Amino acid sequence: MKLKKNIAVSETGFLFDPNSGESFSVNETGKKILTFLEEGKNENEISKWFADNYEVDNATFENNFNDFLTVLQNFRIVE
Amino acid sequence: MKPKYTIAVTGLNNTDNPGPGVPVIRALREAKDFDVRIIGLAYENLEPGIYMKNITDKVYQIPYPSVGSDELMQRIEYINEKENIDVLIPNFDAELFTFMKSKEKLLKIGIHTFLPTIEQFEERHKSELMKFGKKYGVDIPFSKSISNLSEIKNIQYEFEYPVLVKGKFYDAYLAYNPAQVTEFFNKISAKWGVPVIIQEFIRGTEVNVIALGDGKGNTIGAVPMRKQYITDKGKAWGGITLGDENLLEITKKLIKKTKWRGGMELEIIKTHTDKYYIIEINPRIPAWVYLAVGAGQNIPEALVKLTLGETVEPFKSYDIGKMFIRYSYDLIGDISQFEKLSITGEL
């Protein structure tokens, strides 16, 4: 899963899709995930990074992560 | 030294259902290559553009085209004797036909226009839009014109509810059953006459494109926009420029095939499966034109140059993510201004 090329993510976590004109805001965690997706990291690499750096177990993170990815897909932010 | 043109503009009704006059004038006042003297042409004596500062230099009241085109032309001739108008930019659908028909007459007295041809104007009417789509190879929602109430019962055989019920010039309502179609038919036909258009309802996002064609098939300017805030009249109160290449391609293809002459606005529904349906073609500059100016395409300036026979290079780009936000503002006028306009027809 990759972030669409033309999606701009600002340092504050503000996203703008120039194709649809839609804009979104994400929190620090969301921004980190988007940055990883932008860098081309896969889902496993992202999960591992969060498990290593945050006090969260794999199952809890992956549940929330998958929900977030579904939202990104629904809003056509990723491809 | 820049040339100075006298330009007459209609559509000073900067209300919650705004005409394009005021934003067109703002764009002309920002033109790089010429200066302007603006003659405002107003139908009603409370059109806000009459009273706004630095918009018009002089205002004249003119009669509605429905009074008769002879009356309107006589008034224009009178105004021209006083003002020596170089260019006239009409901004209402309902007046366009009269000005298109009087194009030669206007030119004889030195007034230049740059309007679509009668054929271009007629074939993009809402009632003709399906034929237009077939002729030029663009997707149009299925639609049918009806002229009396007895035709409503047959809608269920050709359409799936809900359907859009539209007036030939303005107004559109979403109807979920025959009773609602009847209600809207009566409402629309009382205001705009028949036919009333029944149009398939396409689910998706409405996007709009402002464009300018040179009459030879070239697109001089085009900027797509999505409404971000819509009034209860369906008008944009806020919008943002888009970077959707498909919208630009559709626009350029249409202008190339139709050899469109003048300003236009395409109203398009983009579905979730990325199909694009043209739901309306407005044969004039839209009221949100100043967004295009803000994004780098001064379309009214280019229109004036085309009107005066200059060669205009097409705009190459525009800023994506530029926004406009309308606002309301209370102007303070004086009864003496209202009196002068009401009694003399001039201000």
CSV table of C-alpha atoms in Angstrom, one decimal, chain B:
chain,number,residue,atom,x,y,z
B,1,MET,CA,1.3,53.5,-21.8
B,2,LYS,CA,-1.5,51.1,-21.3
B,3,PRO,CA,-4.7,51.6,-23.4
B,4,LYS,CA,-7.9,52.4,-21.6
B,5,TYR,CA,-11.0,50.6,-22.6
B,6,THR,CA,-14.6,51.4,-21.7
B,7,ILE,CA,-16.3,48.2,-20.7
B,8,ALA,CA,-20.0,47.7,-20.0
B,9,VAL,CA,-20.8,44.8,-17.6
B,10,THR,CA,-24.1,43.4,-16.4
B,11,GLY,CA,-24.8,41.1,-13.4
B,12,LEU,CA,-24.1,43.5,-10.6
B,13,ASN,CA,-26.4,41.5,-8.3
B,14,ASN,CA,-23.8,40.4,-5.8
B,15,THR,CA,-26.5,38.7,-3.6
B,16,ASP,CA,-26.6,35.1,-2.1
B,17,ASN,CA,-27.3,34.1,-5.7
B,18,PRO,CA,-24.7,36.2,-7.3
B,19,GLY,CA,-24.3,37.4,-10.9
B,20,PRO,CA,-20.7,37.4,-12.2
B,21,GLY,CA,-20.6,41.2,-12.8
B,22,VAL,CA,-18.7,42.2,-9.7
B,23,PRO,CA,-15.9,39.5,-9.9
B,24,VAL,CA,-15.6,40.2,-13.6
B,25,ILE,CA,-15.1,43.9,-12.9
B,26,ARG,CA,-12.5,43.1,-10.1
B,27,ALA,CA,-10.6,41.0,-12.6
B,28,LEU,CA,-10.7,43.8,-15.2
B,29,ARG,CA,-9.4,46.3,-12.7
B,30,GLU,CA,-6.5,44.0,-12.1
B,31,ALA,CA,-5.7,43.6,-15.8
B,32,LYS,CA,-2.0,43.9,-16.6
B,33,ASP,CA,-2.2,45.1,-20.1
B,34,PHE,CA,-5.0,47.7,-20.1
B,35,ASP,CA,-6.9,50.1,-17.8
B,36,VAL,CA,-10.6,50.3,-17.7
B,37,ARG,CA,-13.6,52.6,-17.3
B,38,ILE,CA,-16.4,50.4,-16.1
B,39,ILE,CA,-20.0,51.1,-17.0
B,40,GLY,CA,-22.4,49.0,-14.9
B,41,LEU,CA,-25.6,47.9,-16.4
B,42,ALA,CA,-28.3,47.1,-13.8
B,43,TYR,CA,-31.7,45.7,-14.1
B,44,GLU,CA,-32.8,46.4,-10.5
B,45,ASN,CA,-32.0,49.5,-8.5
B,46,LEU,CA,-30.8,47.5,-5.4
B,47,GLU,CA,-28.1,45.4,-7.1
B,48,PRO,CA,-25.2,45.7,-4.6
B,49,GLY,CA,-22.6,46.2,-7.3
B,50,ILE,CA,-24.2,49.6,-8.0
B,51,TYR,CA,-23.3,50.9,-4.5
B,52,MET,CA,-19.9,49.1,-4.0
B,53,LYS,CA,-16.8,51.4,-4.0
B,54,ASN,CA,-14.3,51.0,-6.8
B,55,ILE,CA,-16.5,48.7,-8.8
B,56,THR,CA,-18.3,50.8,-11.4
B,57,ASP,CA,-17.4,54.3,-12.7
B,58,LYS,CA,-21.0,54.9,-13.8
B,59,VAL,CA,-24.2,52.9,-13.6
B,60,TYR,CA,-27.2,52.8,-16.0
B,61,GLN,CA,-30.4,51.0,-15.5
B,62,ILE,CA,-31.5,48.9,-18.5
B,63,PRO,CA,-34.8,47.2,-19.2
B,64,TYR,CA,-35.1,43.4,-18.9
B,65,PRO,CA,-34.8,41.5,-22.2
B,66,SER,CA,-38.3,40.2,-21.6
B,67,VAL,CA,-39.6,43.7,-22.1
B,68,GLY,CA,-38.4,43.4,-25.7
B,69,SER,CA,-35.0,43.4,-27.4
B,70,ASP,CA,-35.7,46.7,-29.2
B,71,GLU,CA,-36.2,48.5,-25.9
B,72,LEU,CA,-33.0,47.0,-24.5
B,73,MET,CA,-31.0,47.9,-27.7
B,74,GLN,CA,-32.4,51.5,-27.7
B,75,ARG,CA,-31.2,51.9,-24.1
B,76,ILE,CA,-27.7,50.5,-25.0
B,77,GLU,CA,-27.5,52.9,-28.0
B,78,TYR,CA,-28.4,55.8,-25.7
B,79,ILE,CA,-25.7,54.7,-23.1
B,80,ASN,CA,-23.2,54.3,-25.9
B,81,GLU,CA,-23.7,57.8,-27.2
B,82,LYS,CA,-22.7,59.1,-23.8
B,83,GLU,CA,-20.0,56.6,-22.9
B,84,ASN,CA,-18.5,55.3,-26.1
B,85,ILE,CA,-18.4,51.6,-25.0
B,86,ASP,CA,-15.6,49.5,-26.4
B,87,VAL,CA,-16.6,46.1,-25.0
B,88,LEU,CA,-19.8,44.7,-23.6
B,89,ILE,CA,-19.7,41.6,-21.3
B,90,PRO,CA,-23.2,40.2,-20.6
B,91,ASN,CA,-23.3,37.9,-17.6
B,92,PHE,CA,-26.9,36.5,-17.5
B,93,ASP,CA,-28.1,33.5,-19.4
B,94,ALA,CA,-31.5,35.2,-20.0
B,95,GLU,CA,-30.0,38.2,-21.8
B,96,LEU,CA,-27.4,36.4,-23.9
B,97,PHE,CA,-29.7,35.5,-26.7
B,98,THR,CA,-30.7,39.2,-27.2
B,99,PHE,CA,-27.0,40.3,-27.3
B,100,MET,CA,-26.0,37.4,-29.6
B,101,LYS,CA,-28.7,38.3,-32.0
B,102,SER,CA,-27.7,42.0,-31.9
B,103,LYS,CA,-24.0,41.3,-32.3
B,104,GLU,CA,-23.7,43.1,-35.7
B,105,LYS,CA,-25.9,46.0,-34.6
B,106,LEU,CA,-23.7,46.5,-31.6
B,107,LEU,CA,-20.5,46.3,-33.7
B,108,LYS,CA,-21.8,49.0,-36.0
B,109,ILE,CA,-21.9,51.4,-33.1
B,110,GLY,CA,-18.5,50.3,-31.9
B,111,ILE,CA,-19.4,47.9,-29.2
B,112,HIS,CA,-17.4,44.6,-29.4
B,113,THR,CA,-18.7,41.3,-27.9
B,114,PHE,CA,-17.2,37.8,-27.7
B,115,LEU,CA,-20.1,35.5,-27.3
B,116,PRO,CA,-21.0,31.9,-28.3
B,117,THR,CA,-22.7,31.6,-31.7
B,118,ILE,CA,-26.5,31.0,-31.6
B,119,GLU,CA,-25.9,27.4,-32.6
B,120,GLN,CA,-23.5,26.8,-29.8
B,121,PHE,CA,-25.9,28.5,-27.4
B,122,GLU,CA,-28.9,26.5,-28.5
B,123,GLU,CA,-27.4,23.1,-28.7
B,124,ARG,CA,-26.1,23.1,-25.0
B,125,HIS,CA,-29.6,23.9,-23.6
B,126,LYS,CA,-30.5,21.5,-20.8
B,127,SER,CA,-33.3,20.1,-22.9
B,128,GLU,CA,-30.8,19.4,-25.7
B,129,LEU,CA,-27.9,18.1,-23.6
B,130,MET,CA,-28.3,14.4,-24.4
B,131,LYS,CA,-28.1,15.1,-28.2
B,132,PHE,CA,-25.1,17.4,-27.4
B,133,GLY,CA,-23.4,14.5,-25.5
B,134,LYS,CA,-23.9,12.1,-28.4
B,135,LYS,CA,-22.7,14.7,-31.0
B,136,TYR,CA,-19.5,15.5,-29.1
B,137,GLY,CA,-18.8,12.2,-27.4
B,138,VAL,CA,-19.2,13.3,-23.8
B,139,ASP,CA,-21.1,11.5,-21.0
B,140,ILE,CA,-24.4,13.1,-20.1
B,141,PRO,CA,-27.0,11.8,-17.6
B,142,PHE,CA,-30.1,10.4,-19.3
B,143,SER,CA,-32.8,13.1,-19.5
B,144,LYS,CA,-36.1,13.9,-20.9
B,145,SER,CA,-38.2,17.1,-21.4
B,146,ILE,CA,-41.8,17.1,-20.2
B,147,SER,CA,-44.4,19.7,-20.9
B,148,ASN,CA,-47.4,18.6,-19.0
B,149,LEU,CA,-48.4,16.8,-15.8
B,150,SER,CA,-49.8,13.7,-17.6
B,151,GLU,CA,-46.2,12.7,-18.6
B,152,ILE,CA,-45.1,12.3,-15.0
B,153,LYS,CA,-46.7,8.9,-14.5
B,154,ASN,CA,-44.4,7.5,-17.3
B,155,ILE,CA,-41.2,8.7,-15.6
B,156,GLN,CA,-41.0,5.4,-13.5
B,157,TYR,CA,-40.7,3.4,-16.8
B,158,GLU,CA,-37.6,5.3,-18.0
B,159,PHE,CA,-35.9,6.4,-14.8
B,160,GLU,CA,-35.1,5.1,-11.4
B,161,TYR,CA,-36.1,7.4,-8.5
B,162,PRO,CA,-34.8,9.8,-7.3
B,163,VAL,CA,-34.7,12.1,-10.3
B,164,LEU,CA,-33.7,15.7,-10.8
B,165,VAL,CA,-36.4,18.1,-11.9
B,166,LYS,CA,-34.9,21.1,-13.6
B,167,GLY,CA,-36.0,24.4,-15.1
B,168,LYS,CA,-34.8,25.3,-18.6
B,169,PHE,CA,-32.8,28.3,-17.3
B,170,TYR,CA,-32.5,27.9,-13.5
B,171,ASP,CA,-33.6,25.7,-10.5
B,172,ALA,CA,-33.1,22.0,-9.9
B,173,TYR,CA,-34.8,19.8,-7.3
B,174,LEU,CA,-34.3,16.2,-6.3
B,175,ALA,CA,-37.6,14.3,-6.4
B,176,TYR,CA,-38.1,10.8,-4.8
B,177,ASN,CA,-41.6,10.1,-6.1
B,178,PRO,CA,-44.2,11.2,-8.7
B,179,ALA,CA,-45.9,13.5,-6.1
B,180,GLN,CA,-42.7,15.4,-5.6
B,181,VAL,CA,-42.1,15.6,-9.3
B,182,THR,CA,-45.6,17.1,-9.7
B,183,GLU,CA,-44.9,19.7,-7.0
B,184,PHE,CA,-41.5,20.7,-8.5
B,185,PHE,CA,-43.0,20.7,-12.1
B,186,ASN,CA,-45.6,23.2,-11.0
B,187,LYS,CA,-43.1,25.3,-9.1
B,188,ILE,CA,-40.6,25.4,-12.0
B,189,SER,CA,-43.1,25.8,-14.9
B,190,ALA,CA,-44.7,28.7,-13.1
B,191,LYS,CA,-41.4,30.5,-12.9
B,192,TRP,CA,-39.5,29.4,-16.1
B,193,GLY,CA,-42.2,27.9,-18.3
B,194,VAL,CA,-42.0,24.5,-20.0
B,195,PRO,CA,-40.3,22.2,-20.9
B,196,VAL,CA,-39.2,21.0,-17.5
B,197,ILE,CA,-36.3,18.6,-17.7
B,198,ILE,CA,-36.2,15.3,-15.9
B,199,GLN,CA,-32.7,14.1,-15.4
B,200,GLU,CA,-31.2,10.9,-14.1
B,201,PHE,CA,-29.6,11.5,-10.7
B,202,ILE,CA,-25.9,10.6,-10.8
B,203,ARG,CA,-24.3,10.0,-7.4
B,204,GLY,CA,-20.9,11.6,-7.0
B,205,THR,CA,-19.1,14.8,-6.3
B,206,GLU,CA,-20.0,18.0,-8.2
B,207,VAL,CA,-17.1,19.7,-9.8
B,208,ASN,CA,-17.0,22.8,-12.0
B,209,VAL,CA,-14.7,24.1,-14.7
B,210,ILE,CA,-14.5,27.7,-15.8
B,211,ALA,CA,-13.1,28.0,-19.3
B,212,LEU,CA,-12.5,30.4,-22.2
B,213,GLY,CA,-12.6,29.3,-25.8
B,214,ASP,CA,-11.1,31.4,-28.7
B,215,GLY,CA,-13.8,30.3,-31.2
B,216,LYS,CA,-11.2,28.4,-33.2
B,217,GLY,CA,-11.0,25.3,-31.0
B,218,ASN,CA,-8.3,26.5,-28.6
B,219,THR,CA,-8.8,26.6,-24.8
B,220,ILE,CA,-7.3,29.9,-23.6
B,221,GLY,CA,-7.9,29.2,-20.0
B,222,ALA,CA,-9.5,26.5,-17.8
B,223,VAL,CA,-9.6,26.1,-14.0
B,224,PRO,CA,-11.5,23.3,-12.2
B,225,MET,CA,-13.0,23.9,-8.8
B,226,ARG,CA,-15.0,22.0,-6.2
B,227,LYS,CA,-17.6,23.7,-4.1
B,228,GLN,CA,-16.7,23.4,-0.4
B,229,TYR,CA,-19.7,25.2,1.0
B,230,ILE,CA,-23.0,25.4,-0.7
B,231,THR,CA,-25.9,27.7,0.0
B,232,ASP,CA,-29.5,26.6,0.2
B,233,LYS,CA,-29.8,27.8,-3.4
B,234,GLY,CA,-27.1,25.4,-4.4
B,235,LYS,CA,-24.6,28.2,-5.0
B,236,ALA,CA,-20.9,28.1,-4.0
B,237,TRP,CA,-20.1,30.0,-0.9
B,238,GLY,CA,-16.6,28.6,-0.8
B,239,GLY,CA,-14.5,26.6,-3.3
B,240,ILE,CA,-11.1,25.2,-4.0
B,241,THR,CA,-9.1,24.8,-7.2
B,242,LEU,CA,-8.4,21.2,-8.2
B,243,GLY,CA,-5.5,19.5,-10.0
B,244,ASP,CA,-7.7,16.9,-11.8
B,245,GLU,CA,-6.2,16.5,-15.3
B,246,ASN,CA,-9.2,14.6,-16.5
B,247,LEU,CA,-11.4,17.7,-16.0
B,248,LEU,CA,-9.0,19.7,-18.1
B,249,GLU,CA,-8.9,17.1,-20.8
B,250,ILE,CA,-12.7,16.9,-21.0
B,251,THR,CA,-12.9,20.7,-21.2
B,252,LYS,CA,-10.2,21.0,-23.9
B,253,LYS,CA,-11.8,18.2,-25.9
B,254,LEU,CA,-15.2,19.9,-25.7
B,255,ILE,CA,-13.9,23.3,-26.7
B,256,LYS,CA,-11.9,21.8,-29.6
B,257,LYS,CA,-14.9,20.0,-30.9
B,258,THR,CA,-17.4,22.7,-30.5
B,259,LYS,CA,-15.0,25.6,-31.3
B,260,TRP,CA,-16.5,27.3,-28.3
B,261,ARG,CA,-16.4,31.1,-28.4
B,262,GLY,CA,-16.3,33.0,-25.1
B,263,GLY,CA,-16.5,32.1,-21.5
B,264,MET,CA,-18.2,29.0,-20.2
B,265,GLU,CA,-18.8,26.9,-17.1
B,266,LEU,CA,-19.0,23.1,-17.1
B,267,GLU,CA,-20.9,21.5,-14.3
B,268,ILE,CA,-19.7,17.9,-13.9
B,269,ILE,CA,-20.5,15.0,-11.6
B,270,LYS,CA,-17.5,12.8,-10.9
B,271,THR,CA,-18.7,9.4,-9.7
B,272,HIS,CA,-16.9,7.1,-7.2
B,273,THR,CA,-15.7,5.0,-10.2
B,274,ASP,CA,-14.1,8.1,-11.8
B,275,LYS,CA,-16.6,8.6,-14.5
B,276,TYR,CA,-17.4,12.2,-15.5
B,277,TYR,CA,-20.9,13.3,-16.5
B,278,ILE,CA,-21.6,16.8,-17.7
B,279,ILE,CA,-24.8,17.9,-16.1
B,280,GLU,CA,-24.9,21.5,-17.4
B,281,ILE,CA,-23.0,23.9,-19.7
B,282,ASN,CA,-23.4,27.5,-18.8
B,283,PRO,CA,-22.6,29.8,-21.8
B,284,ARG,CA,-20.9,32.6,-19.8
B,285,ILE,CA,-18.4,33.3,-17.1
B,286,PRO,CA,-19.6,32.0,-13.7
B,287,ALA,CA,-19.8,34.0,-10.5
B,288,TRP,CA,-16.8,32.3,-9.0
B,289,VAL,CA,-14.5,33.6,-11.8
B,290,TYR,CA,-12.4,35.6,-9.3
B,291,LEU,CA,-11.0,32.2,-8.0
B,292,ALA,CA,-9.5,31.6,-11.4
B,293,VAL,CA,-8.0,35.1,-11.3
B,294,GLY,CA,-6.6,34.3,-7.8
B,295,ALA,CA,-5.2,31.1,-9.1
B,296,GLY,CA,-3.3,32.8,-11.9
B,297,GLN,CA,-5.7,33.0,-14.9
B,298,ASN,CA,-7.3,36.4,-15.5
B,299,ILE,CA,-10.0,35.0,-17.7
B,300,PRO,CA,-11.9,38.3,-18.1
B,301,GLU,CA,-8.7,40.1,-19.2
B,302,ALA,CA,-8.1,37.4,-21.8
B,303,LEU,CA,-11.7,37.7,-22.9
B,304,VAL,CA,-11.4,41.4,-23.5
B,305,LYS,CA,-8.3,40.9,-25.5
B,306,LEU,CA,-10.0,38.2,-27.7
B,307,THR,CA,-13.0,40.6,-28.0
B,308,LEU,CA,-10.8,43.3,-29.4
B,309,GLY,CA,-9.1,40.9,-31.9
B,310,GLU,CA,-5.8,40.5,-30.1
B,311,THR,CA,-3.9,37.2,-30.2
B,312,VAL,CA,-4.0,35.6,-26.8
B,313,GLU,CA,-1.6,32.9,-25.7
B,314,PRO,CA,-3.3,30.1,-23.7
B,315,PHE,CA,-2.6,30.1,-19.9
B,316,LYS,CA,-0.1,27.3,-19.1
B,317,SER,CA,-0.9,26.7,-15.5
B,318,TYR,CA,-2.8,27.7,-12.4
B,319,ASP,CA,-2.3,27.3,-8.6
B,320,ILE,CA,-3.9,24.2,-7.2
B,321,GLY,CA,-5.4,24.5,-3.7
B,322,LYS,CA,-6.4,28.2,-4.0
B,323,MET,CA,-9.7,28.8,-2.2
B,324,PHE,CA,-12.4,31.4,-2.2
B,325,ILE,CA,-14.8,32.2,0.6
B,326,ARG,CA,-17.7,34.6,0.0
B,327,TYR,CA,-18.9,36.9,2.7
B,328,SER,CA,-21.8,39.2,3.2
B,329,TYR,CA,-21.1,42.8,4.2
B,330,ASP,CA,-23.5,45.7,4.9
B,331,LEU,CA,-22.9,48.7,2.6
B,332,ILE,CA,-24.2,52.0,3.7
B,333,GLY,CA,-25.9,53.9,0.9
B,334,ASP,CA,-28.0,57.1,0.9
B,335,ILE,CA,-31.5,57.6,-0.3
B,336,SER,CA,-30.2,60.3,-2.7
B,337,GLN,CA,-28.3,57.6,-4.6
B,338,PHE,CA,-31.4,55.4,-4.8
B,339,GLU,CA,-33.5,58.5,-5.8
B,340,LYS,CA,-31.0,59.4,-8.6
B,341,LEU,CA,-31.0,55.9,-10.0
B,342,SER,CA,-34.8,55.5,-9.7
B,343,ILE,CA,-35.6,58.9,-11.3
B,344,THR,CA,-32.9,59.3,-13.9
B,345,GLY,CA,-31.9,55.7,-14.5
B,346,GLU,CA,-28.2,56.7,-14.0
B,347,LEU,CA,-25.8,56.9,-11.1
